[in-house]
Tab-separated table of N, CA, C and O in Angstrom:
chain	number	residue	atom	x	y	z
V	1	LYS	N	148.140	26.480	134.333
V	1	LYS	CA	148.826	25.639	135.353
V	1	LYS	C	150.646	26.568	135.275
V	1	LYS	O	150.893	26.545	134.200
V	2	GLU	N	150.931	26.294	136.899
V	2	GLU	CA	151.838	26.493	137.139
V	2	GLU	C	152.304	25.779	137.169
V	2	GLU	O	152.580	24.716	137.224
V	3	LEU	N	154.362	25.508	136.735
V	3	LEU	CA	155.443	24.564	136.697
V	3	LEU	C	155.819	24.305	138.407
V	3	LEU	O	155.519	25.372	139.407
V	4	THR	N	155.599	23.097	139.242
V	4	THR	CA	155.888	23.008	140.537
V	4	THR	C	157.496	22.956	140.001
V	4	THR	O	158.052	23.114	139.392
V	5	ARG	N	157.855	22.929	141.338
V	5	ARG	CA	159.660	23.294	141.277
V	5	ARG	C	160.393	22.278	140.779
V	5	ARG	O	161.097	21.702	140.326
V	6	ASP	N	159.697	21.072	141.032
V	6	ASP	CA	160.249	18.885	140.605
V	6	ASP	C	160.423	19.598	138.862
V	6	ASP	O	161.067	19.151	138.248
V	7	GLN	N	159.197	19.743	138.429
V	7	GLN	CA	159.062	19.985	137.273
V	7	GLN	C	160.311	20.904	136.367
V	7	GLN	O	160.743	20.672	134.939
V	8	LEU	N	159.647	22.134	136.912
V	8	LEU	CA	161.117	23.611	136.537
V	8	LEU	C	162.919	22.751	136.171
V	8	LEU	O	163.105	22.921	135.789
V	9	SER	N	162.844	21.719	137.258
V	9	SER	CA	164.026	21.032	137.790
V	9	SER	C	164.241	20.061	136.951
V	9	SER	O	165.379	20.016	136.072
V	10	ASP	N	162.837	19.396	136.308
V	10	ASP	CA	163.888	18.775	135.489
V	10	ASP	C	163.491	19.254	134.138
V	10	ASP	O	164.567	18.833	133.288
V	11	ILE	N	163.116	20.200	133.513
V	11	ILE	CA	163.228	20.658	132.604
V	11	ILE	C	164.671	21.687	132.377
V	11	ILE	O	165.488	21.512	131.264
V	12	MET	N	165.291	22.305	133.574
V	12	MET	CA	166.662	22.676	133.498
V	12	MET	C	167.482	21.626	133.310
V	12	MET	O	168.933	21.656	132.099
V	13	LYS	N	167.398	20.413	134.132
V	13	LYS	CA	168.600	19.174	133.862
V	13	LYS	C	168.629	18.864	132.858
V	13	LYS	O	169.524	18.431	132.354
V	14	LEU	N	167.722	18.694	131.960
V	14	LEU	CA	167.571	18.259	130.161
V	14	LEU	C	167.811	19.235	129.864
V	14	LEU	O	168.873	18.360	128.650
V	15	THR	N	168.363	20.426	129.897
V	15	THR	CA	169.067	21.192	128.970
V	15	THR	C	170.577	20.853	129.189
V	15	THR	O	171.325	21.355	128.304
V	16	PHE	N	170.718	20.215	130.036
V	16	PHE	CA	172.108	20.266	130.448
V	16	PHE	C	172.644	18.816	130.155
V	16	PHE	O	173.952	18.585	131.152
V	17	ASP	N	171.987	17.897	129.962
V	17	ASP	CA	172.484	16.319	129.739
V	17	ASP	C	172.503	16.302	128.454
V	17	ASP	O	171.803	15.446	127.550
V	18	ASN	N	172.323	16.936	127.314
V	18	ASN	CA	172.823	17.214	126.081
V	18	ASN	C	171.546	16.440	125.148
V	18	ASN	O	171.333	15.156	124.581
V	19	THR	N	170.273	17.000	126.108
V	19	THR	CA	169.005	16.436	125.457
V	19	THR	C	168.592	17.376	124.450
V	19	THR	O	168.701	18.363	124.307
V	20	THR	N	168.108	16.691	123.064
V	20	THR	CA	167.320	17.096	122.071
V	20	THR	C	166.542	17.936	122.511
V	20	THR	O	165.713	17.989	123.488
V	21	ALA	N	165.972	19.012	121.524
V	21	ALA	CA	164.844	19.985	121.402
V	21	ALA	C	163.751	18.757	121.843
V	21	ALA	O	162.823	18.775	122.776
V	22	GLU	N	163.108	17.603	120.551
V	22	GLU	CA	162.432	17.004	121.021
V	22	GLU	C	162.162	16.646	122.028
V	22	GLU	O	161.567	15.521	122.251
V	23	ASP	N	163.729	15.712	122.675
V	23	ASP	CA	163.151	14.809	123.755
V	23	ASP	C	163.013	15.751	124.828
V	23	ASP	O	161.939	15.290	125.607
V	24	ALA	N	163.350	17.305	124.913
V	24	ALA	CA	162.438	17.896	125.679
V	24	ALA	C	160.970	18.124	125.518
V	24	ALA	O	160.455	18.198	126.487
V	25	LYS	N	160.399	18.451	124.658
V	25	LYS	CA	159.135	18.582	124.144
V	25	LYS	C	158.242	17.052	124.636
V	25	LYS	O	157.150	17.272	124.835
V	26	ARG	N	159.067	16.083	124.264
V	26	ARG	CA	158.285	14.633	124.641
V	26	ARG	C	157.939	14.546	126.054
V	26	ARG	O	157.076	14.206	126.712
V	27	TYR	N	159.253	15.018	126.829
V	27	TYR	CA	159.275	15.429	128.525
V	27	TYR	C	158.137	16.270	128.609
V	27	TYR	O	157.104	15.538	129.930
V	28	ALA	N	158.018	17.329	128.125
V	28	ALA	CA	156.633	18.246	128.811
V	28	ALA	C	155.440	17.677	128.337
V	28	ALA	O	154.437	17.556	128.995
V	29	GLN	N	155.307	17.375	127.003
V	29	GLN	CA	154.403	16.088	126.824
V	29	GLN	C	153.476	15.307	127.774
V	29	GLN	O	152.364	15.492	127.938
V	30	HIS	N	154.271	14.371	127.608
V	30	HIS	CA	154.137	13.368	128.399
V	30	HIS	C	153.588	13.381	130.231
V	30	HIS	O	152.887	13.114	130.659
V	31	ASN	N	154.635	14.528	130.603
V	31	ASN	CA	153.888	14.906	131.805
V	31	ASN	C	152.447	16.298	132.224
V	31	ASN	O	153.014	16.657	133.156
V	32	ASN	N	152.421	16.197	130.980
V	32	ASN	CA	151.353	17.565	130.649
V	32	ASN	C	152.348	18.891	132.002
V	32	ASN	O	151.235	19.711	132.858
V	33	ILE	N	153.282	19.409	131.796
V	33	ILE	CA	153.960	20.506	132.121
V	33	ILE	C	153.284	21.686	131.321
V	33	ILE	O	152.964	22.547	132.069
V	34	ILE	N	153.400	21.916	130.110
V	34	ILE	CA	153.257	22.750	129.570
V	34	ILE	C	151.876	22.481	128.325
V	34	ILE	O	151.664	21.743	128.158
V	35	PRO	N	150.754	23.194	128.322
V	35	PRO	CA	150.161	22.860	127.687
V	35	PRO	C	150.199	22.469	125.944
V	35	PRO	O	150.809	23.308	125.930
V	36	GLY	N	149.358	21.323	126.035
V	36	GLY	CA	149.745	21.058	124.547
V	36	GLY	C	150.981	20.564	124.245
V	36	GLY	O	151.416	19.833	123.254
V	37	GLY	N	151.861	20.712	125.778
V	37	GLY	CA	152.966	20.026	125.179
V	37	GLY	C	153.859	20.749	124.552
V	37	GLY	O	155.383	20.081	124.250
V	38	ILE	N	153.975	21.787	124.312
V	38	ILE	CA	154.867	22.481	123.219
V	38	ILE	C	155.834	23.345	124.528
V	38	ILE	O	155.598	24.236	125.243
V	39	LEU	N	157.021	23.420	124.366
V	39	LEU	CA	158.148	23.839	125.397
V	39	LEU	C	159.213	24.481	123.684
V	39	LEU	O	159.444	23.838	123.105
V	40	SER	N	158.719	25.397	124.436
V	40	SER	CA	159.678	26.130	123.736
V	40	SER	C	160.493	27.485	124.758
V	40	SER	O	159.668	27.874	125.536
V	41	GLY	N	161.427	28.554	124.372
V	41	GLY	CA	161.797	29.678	125.055
V	41	GLY	C	160.227	30.434	125.283
V	41	GLY	O	160.170	30.740	126.427
V	42	THR	N	159.955	30.695	124.690
V	42	THR	CA	158.323	31.541	124.449
V	42	THR	C	157.749	31.312	125.317
V	42	THR	O	157.067	31.741	126.526
V	43	ALA	N	156.979	29.642	125.487
V	43	ALA	CA	156.203	29.278	126.098
V	43	ALA	C	156.819	29.334	127.412
V	43	ALA	O	155.653	29.560	128.404
V	44	LEU	N	158.075	29.117	127.666
V	44	LEU	CA	158.346	28.134	129.183
V	44	LEU	C	158.560	29.807	129.846
V	44	LEU	O	158.427	30.066	130.675
V	45	LEU	N	158.727	30.725	128.894
V	45	LEU	CA	159.048	32.095	129.178
V	45	LEU	C	157.654	32.698	130.468
V	45	LEU	O	157.351	33.619	130.743
V	46	LYS	N	156.407	32.405	129.157
V	46	LYS	CA	155.594	32.714	129.710
V	46	LYS	C	154.913	32.430	130.892
V	46	LYS	O	154.320	32.832	131.426
V	47	ASP	N	154.854	31.118	130.830
V	47	ASP	CA	154.391	30.445	132.142
V	47	ASP	C	155.024	30.490	133.118
V	47	ASP	O	154.292	30.694	134.043
V	48	LEU	N	156.352	30.745	133.110
V	48	LEU	CA	156.950	31.301	134.234
V	48	LEU	C	157.109	32.804	134.388
V	48	LEU	O	157.212	34.066	135.958
V	49	LYS	N	156.649	33.377	133.377
V	49	LYS	CA	155.928	35.301	133.426
V	49	LYS	C	157.435	36.197	134.085
V	49	LYS	O	157.750	36.504	134.959
V	50	VAL	N	157.861	35.711	132.769
V	50	VAL	CA	159.579	36.003	132.915
V	50	VAL	C	159.516	37.282	131.812
V	50	VAL	O	159.432	36.851	130.446
V	51	ASN	N	159.930	38.445	131.902
V	51	ASN	CA	160.066	39.534	130.473
V	51	ASN	C	161.654	38.656	129.991
V	51	ASN	O	162.357	39.416	130.940
V	52	PRO	N	161.637	38.535	129.036
V	52	PRO	CA	163.174	38.300	128.185
V	52	PRO	C	164.253	39.447	128.434
V	52	PRO	O	165.271	39.047	128.165
V	53	ASP	N	163.596	40.514	128.405
V	53	ASP	CA	164.618	41.357	128.277
V	53	ASP	C	165.083	42.328	129.664
V	53	ASP	O	165.971	42.099	129.813
V	54	THR	N	163.965	42.134	130.370
V	54	THR	CA	164.382	42.438	132.145
V	54	THR	C	164.567	41.351	132.658
V	54	THR	O	165.285	41.805	134.424
V	55	GLY	N	163.958	40.329	132.623
V	55	GLY	CA	164.314	39.028	133.373
V	55	GLY	C	163.427	38.853	135.291
V	55	GLY	O	162.252	39.897	134.450
V	56	VAL	N	163.945	38.286	135.708
V	56	VAL	CA	162.661	38.905	136.713
V	56	VAL	C	162.475	39.795	137.473
V	56	VAL	O	163.517	40.277	137.817
V	57	PRO	N	161.549	40.420	137.916
V	57	PRO	CA	161.656	41.837	138.671
V	57	PRO	C	162.237	41.399	139.832
V	57	PRO	O	162.147	40.241	140.645
V	58	SER	N	162.806	42.495	140.418
V	58	SER	CA	163.771	42.250	142.104
V	58	SER	C	162.833	41.992	142.787
V	58	SER	O	163.062	41.219	143.998
V	59	ASP	N	161.530	42.237	143.099
V	59	ASP	CA	160.951	42.058	144.549
V	59	ASP	C	160.147	40.660	144.259
V	59	ASP	O	159.588	40.273	145.111
V	60	GLU	N	160.495	39.859	143.159
V	60	GLU	CA	159.797	38.297	143.179
V	60	GLU	C	161.131	37.393	143.114
V	60	GLU	O	160.808	36.361	142.900
V	61	VAL	N	162.102	38.289	143.088
V	61	VAL	CA	163.257	37.225	143.299
V	61	VAL	C	163.690	36.395	144.550
V	61	VAL	O	163.565	35.130	144.555
V	62	GLU	N	162.853	36.687	145.684
V	62	GLU	CA	163.208	35.896	147.126
V	62	GLU	C	162.188	34.986	146.992
V	62	GLU	O	161.981	33.969	147.390
V	63	LEU	N	160.777	34.958	146.378
V	63	LEU	CA	159.621	34.655	146.549
V	63	LEU	C	160.059	33.469	145.595
V	63	LEU	O	159.406	32.200	145.836
V	64	ARG	N	160.802	33.833	144.467
V	64	ARG	CA	160.157	32.885	143.143
V	64	ARG	C	161.694	31.879	143.562
V	64	ARG	O	161.569	30.547	143.725
V	65	GLU	N	162.585	31.936	144.483
V	65	GLU	CA	164.080	31.513	145.111
V	65	GLU	C	162.667	30.718	145.981
V	65	GLU	O	163.656	29.036	145.992
V	66	SER	N	162.300	30.509	146.523
V	66	SER	CA	161.751	29.816	147.957
V	66	SER	C	161.025	29.088	147.324
V	66	SER	O	160.342	27.709	147.863
V	67	LYS	N	159.705	29.491	145.705
V	67	LYS	CA	158.990	28.640	145.522
V	67	LYS	C	159.851	27.875	144.897
V	67	LYS	O	159.740	26.113	144.757
V	68	TYR	N	161.324	28.038	143.676
V	68	TYR	CA	161.615	26.833	142.914
V	68	TYR	C	162.901	26.440	143.405
V	68	TYR	O	163.810	25.405	142.980
V	69	GLY	N	163.337	26.930	144.524
V	69	GLY	CA	164.618	26.922	145.143
V	69	GLY	C	166.089	27.745	144.171
V	69	GLY	O	165.603	28.763	143.541
V	70	THR	N	167.007	27.560	144.779
V	70	THR	CA	168.363	28.528	144.417
V	70	THR	C	168.355	27.781	142.599
V	70	THR	O	167.923	26.804	142.487
V	71	ASN	N	169.357	29.170	142.221
V	71	ASN	CA	169.380	28.614	141.031
V	71	ASN	C	170.984	27.832	140.938
V	71	ASN	O	171.593	28.609	139.996
V	72	VAL	N	170.460	26.605	141.344
V	72	VAL	CA	172.095	25.828	141.069
V	72	VAL	C	171.751	24.288	140.976
V	72	VAL	O	171.005	23.994	140.971
V	73	ILE	N	172.866	23.781	139.752
V	73	ILE	CA	172.326	22.147	139.596
V	73	ILE	C	173.137	21.666	140.607
V	73	ILE	O	174.334	21.717	140.454
V	74	PRO	N	172.394	20.761	141.472
V	74	PRO	CA	173.462	20.027	142.362
V	74	PRO	C	174.578	19.017	141.354
V	74	PRO	O	173.963	18.836	139.959
V	75	VAL	N	175.427	19.012	141.888
V	75	VAL	CA	176.482	18.441	140.882
V	75	VAL	C	176.151	16.775	141.446
V	75	VAL	O	176.528	16.384	142.892
V	76	GLU	N	176.418	15.855	140.828
V	76	GLU	CA	176.626	14.685	141.458
V	76	GLU	C	177.508	13.816	141.872
V	76	GLU	O	179.032	14.612	140.991
V	77	ASP	N	177.892	12.614	142.621
V	77	ASP	CA	178.902	12.301	142.923
V	77	ASP	C	179.648	11.604	141.559
V	77	ASP	O	179.471	11.039	141.008
V	78	GLN	N	180.726	11.932	141.872
V	78	GLN	CA	181.746	11.069	140.566
V	78	GLN	C	182.445	9.638	140.823
V	78	GLN	O	182.799	9.697	142.453
V	79	THR	N	182.299	8.986	139.742
V	79	THR	CA	182.667	7.528	140.282
V	79	THR	C	184.382	7.546	140.013
V	79	THR	O	184.827	8.150	139.635
V	80	PRO	N	184.884	6.627	141.317
V	80	PRO	CA	186.327	7.072	140.954
V	80	PRO	C	186.786	6.225	140.005
V	80	PRO	O	186.655	5.191	139.840
V	81	LEU	N	188.162	6.727	139.533
V	81	LEU	CA	188.760	6.153	138.205
V	81	LEU	C	189.368	4.250	138.813
V	81	LEU	O	188.610	3.658	137.894
V	82	TRP	N	189.318	4.203	139.916
V	82	TRP	CA	189.650	2.840	139.976
V	82	TRP	C	188.581	1.870	140.243
V	82	TRP	O	188.289	0.911	139.415
V	83	GLU	N	186.896	2.557	139.738
V	83	GLU	CA	185.730	1.593	140.294
V	83	GLU	C	185.857	1.150	138.790
V	83	GLU	O	185.216	0.456	137.989
V	84	LEU	N	186.179	2.666	137.715
V	84	LEU	CA	185.990	3.257	136.207
V	84	LEU	C	186.341	1.755	135.977
V	84	LEU	O	186.533	1.180	134.888
V	85	MET	N	188.379	1.396	136.248
V	85	MET	CA	188.920	0.570	135.947
V	85	MET	C	188.595	-0.745	136.271
V	85	MET	O	188.359	-1.976	134.886
V	86	LEU	N	188.139	-1.053	137.184
V	86	LEU	CA	187.491	-2.245	137.870
V	86	LEU	C	186.333	-3.024	136.864
V	86	LEU	O	186.178	-4.216	136.642
V	87	GLU	N	185.131	-1.771	136.771
V	87	GLU	CA	184.340	-2.481	136.215
V	87	GLU	C	184.726	-2.918	133.893
V	87	GLU	O	184.332	-3.477	133.799
V	88	ALA	N	185.823	-1.989	133.815
V	88	ALA	CA	186.062	-2.520	132.691
V	88	ALA	C	186.987	-3.595	132.640
V	88	ALA	O	186.874	-4.410	131.326
V	89	LEU	N	187.443	-4.133	133.187
V	89	LEU	CA	187.804	-5.447	133.599
V	89	LEU	C	187.486	-6.101	133.569
V	89	LEU	O	187.311	-7.368	132.783
V	90	LYS	N	185.911	-6.529	133.550
V	90	LYS	CA	185.062	-7.216	133.279
V	90	LYS	C	184.732	-7.670	132.232
V	90	LYS	O	183.892	-8.495	131.727
V	91	ASP	N	185.268	-6.880	131.025
V	91	ASP	CA	184.596	-6.442	129.933
V	91	ASP	C	185.544	-7.689	129.550
V	91	ASP	O	186.799	-7.645	129.404
V	92	PRO	N	184.744	-8.774	128.487
V	92	PRO	CA	185.616	-10.137	127.769
V	92	PRO	C	186.431	-9.701	126.800
V	92	PRO	O	187.351	-9.962	126.900
V	93	THR	N	185.913	-8.786	125.994
V	93	THR	CA	187.024	-7.840	124.900
V	93	THR	C	187.855	-8.074	125.486
V	93	THR	O	189.456	-7.569	125.213
V	94	LEU	N	187.985	-6.837	126.642
V	94	LEU	CA	189.527	-6.403	127.134
V	94	LEU	C	190.365	-7.236	127.889
V	94	LEU	O	191.493	-6.856	128.112
V	95	ILE	N	189.374	-8.562	128.604
V	95	ILE	CA	190.304	-9.569	129.351
V	95	ILE	C	191.382	-10.446	128.291
V	95	ILE	O	192.218	-10.454	128.352
V	96	PHE	N	190.409	-10.724	127.109
V	96	PHE	CA	191.078	-11.539	125.842
V	96	PHE	C	191.989	-10.286	125.223
V	96	PHE	O	193.393	-11.065	125.106
V	97	LEU	N	192.225	-9.090	125.039
V	97	LEU	CA	193.122	-7.920	124.391
V	97	LEU	C	194.081	-8.215	125.730
V	97	LEU	O	195.595	-7.881	125.285
V	98	CYS	N	194.138	-8.027	126.896
V	98	CYS	CA	195.130	-8.066	128.187
V	98	CYS	C	195.452	-9.400	127.588
V	98	CYS	O	197.307	-9.871	128.191
V	99	PHE	N	194.770	-10.787	127.907
V	99	PHE	CA	196.233	-11.976	127.948
V	99	PHE	C	196.506	-11.520	126.496
V	99	PHE	O	197.790	-12.081	126.697
V	100	ALA	N	196.156	-11.401	125.292
V	100	ALA	CA	196.849	-11.033	124.139
V	100	ALA	C	198.411	-10.726	124.227
V	100	ALA	O	199.049	-10.712	124.037
V	101	ALA	N	198.327	-9.182	124.834
V	101	ALA	CA	199.413	-8.490	124.900
V	101	ALA	C	200.545	-9.153	126.559
V	101	ALA	O	201.428	-9.189	126.001
V	102	VAL	N	199.665	-9.752	126.748
V	102	VAL	CA	201.317	-10.873	128.035
V	102	VAL	C	201.664	-11.719	127.021
V	102	VAL	O	202.753	-12.061	127.178
V	103	VAL	N	200.769	-12.851	126.501
V	103	VAL	CA	201.303	-13.532	125.575
V	103	VAL	C	202.474	-13.130	124.623
V	103	VAL	O	203.748	-13.195	124.209
V	104	SER	N	202.105	-11.532	123.935
V	104	SER	CA	202.481	-11.583	123.279
V	104	SER	C	203.755	-10.745	123.478
V	104	SER	O	205.128	-10.842	122.859
V	105	LEU	N	203.830	-10.024	125.123
V	105	LEU	CA	205.279	-9.769	126.003
V	105	LEU	C	206.149	-11.081	125.824
V	105	LEU	O	207.083	-10.913	125.576
V	106	ILE	N	205.746	-12.045	126.559
V	106	ILE	CA	206.147	-13.634	126.880
V	106	ILE	C	206.910	-14.012	125.713
V	106	ILE	O	208.327	-14.017	125.488
V	107	ILE	N	206.203	-13.741	124.555
V	107	ILE	CA	207.189	-14.643	123.340
V	107	ILE	C	208.174	-13.513	122.924
V	107	ILE	O	209.119	-14.138	122.524
V	108	GLY	N	207.413	-12.415	122.685
V	108	GLY	CA	208.485	-11.317	122.458
V	108	GLY	C	210.269	-11.446	123.192
V	108	GLY	O	211.342	-11.151	122.675
V	109	VAL	N	210.028	-11.098	124.266
V	109	VAL	CA	211.071	-11.565	125.591
V	109	VAL	C	211.714	-12.233	125.213
V	109	VAL	O	213.040	-12.695	124.882
V	110	PHE	N	211.052	-14.048	125.104
V	110	PHE	CA	211.706	-14.955	125.418
V	110	PHE	C	212.172	-15.882	123.905
V	110	PHE	O	213.479	-16.558	123.427
V	111	VAL	N	211.518	-15.103	122.927
V	111	VAL	CA	212.086	-15.408	121.087
V	111	VAL	C	213.315	-14.505	120.671
V	111	VAL	O	214.177	-15.109	120.525
V	112	GLU	N	213.174	-13.447	121.488
V	112	GLU	CA	214.432	-12.602	121.280
V	112	GLU	C	215.799	-13.075	121.752
V	112	GLU	O	217.475	-12.914	121.305
V	113	GLN	N	215.923	-13.856	122.978
V	113	GLN	CA	216.823	-13.900	123.583
V	113	GLN	C	217.711	-15.144	122.867
V	113	GLN	O	217.776	-16.626	122.210
């Protein structure tokens, strides 16, 4: 059974998302990607028909690129800082701390005078 483009993409994303080897094995087993669900470097190389010493043969590069896509992980859109700050202000603990800081500032200014 050969890996599909989406399956290979999912496996590669797992390696960049701070995923443990156990998570990757469970993913492979759940999706029946590799027989027996064993995801190891050797099994993946064998399934992709790649020699670990020489890599992909030059004459297969274009074929594999058309089948699996380019060797690029798409960059996800970043959430703007202002949105993250606005979201943080919805936290009750942060609201309380901001209120306490303002009260402390007011008391500090008027008590000192």
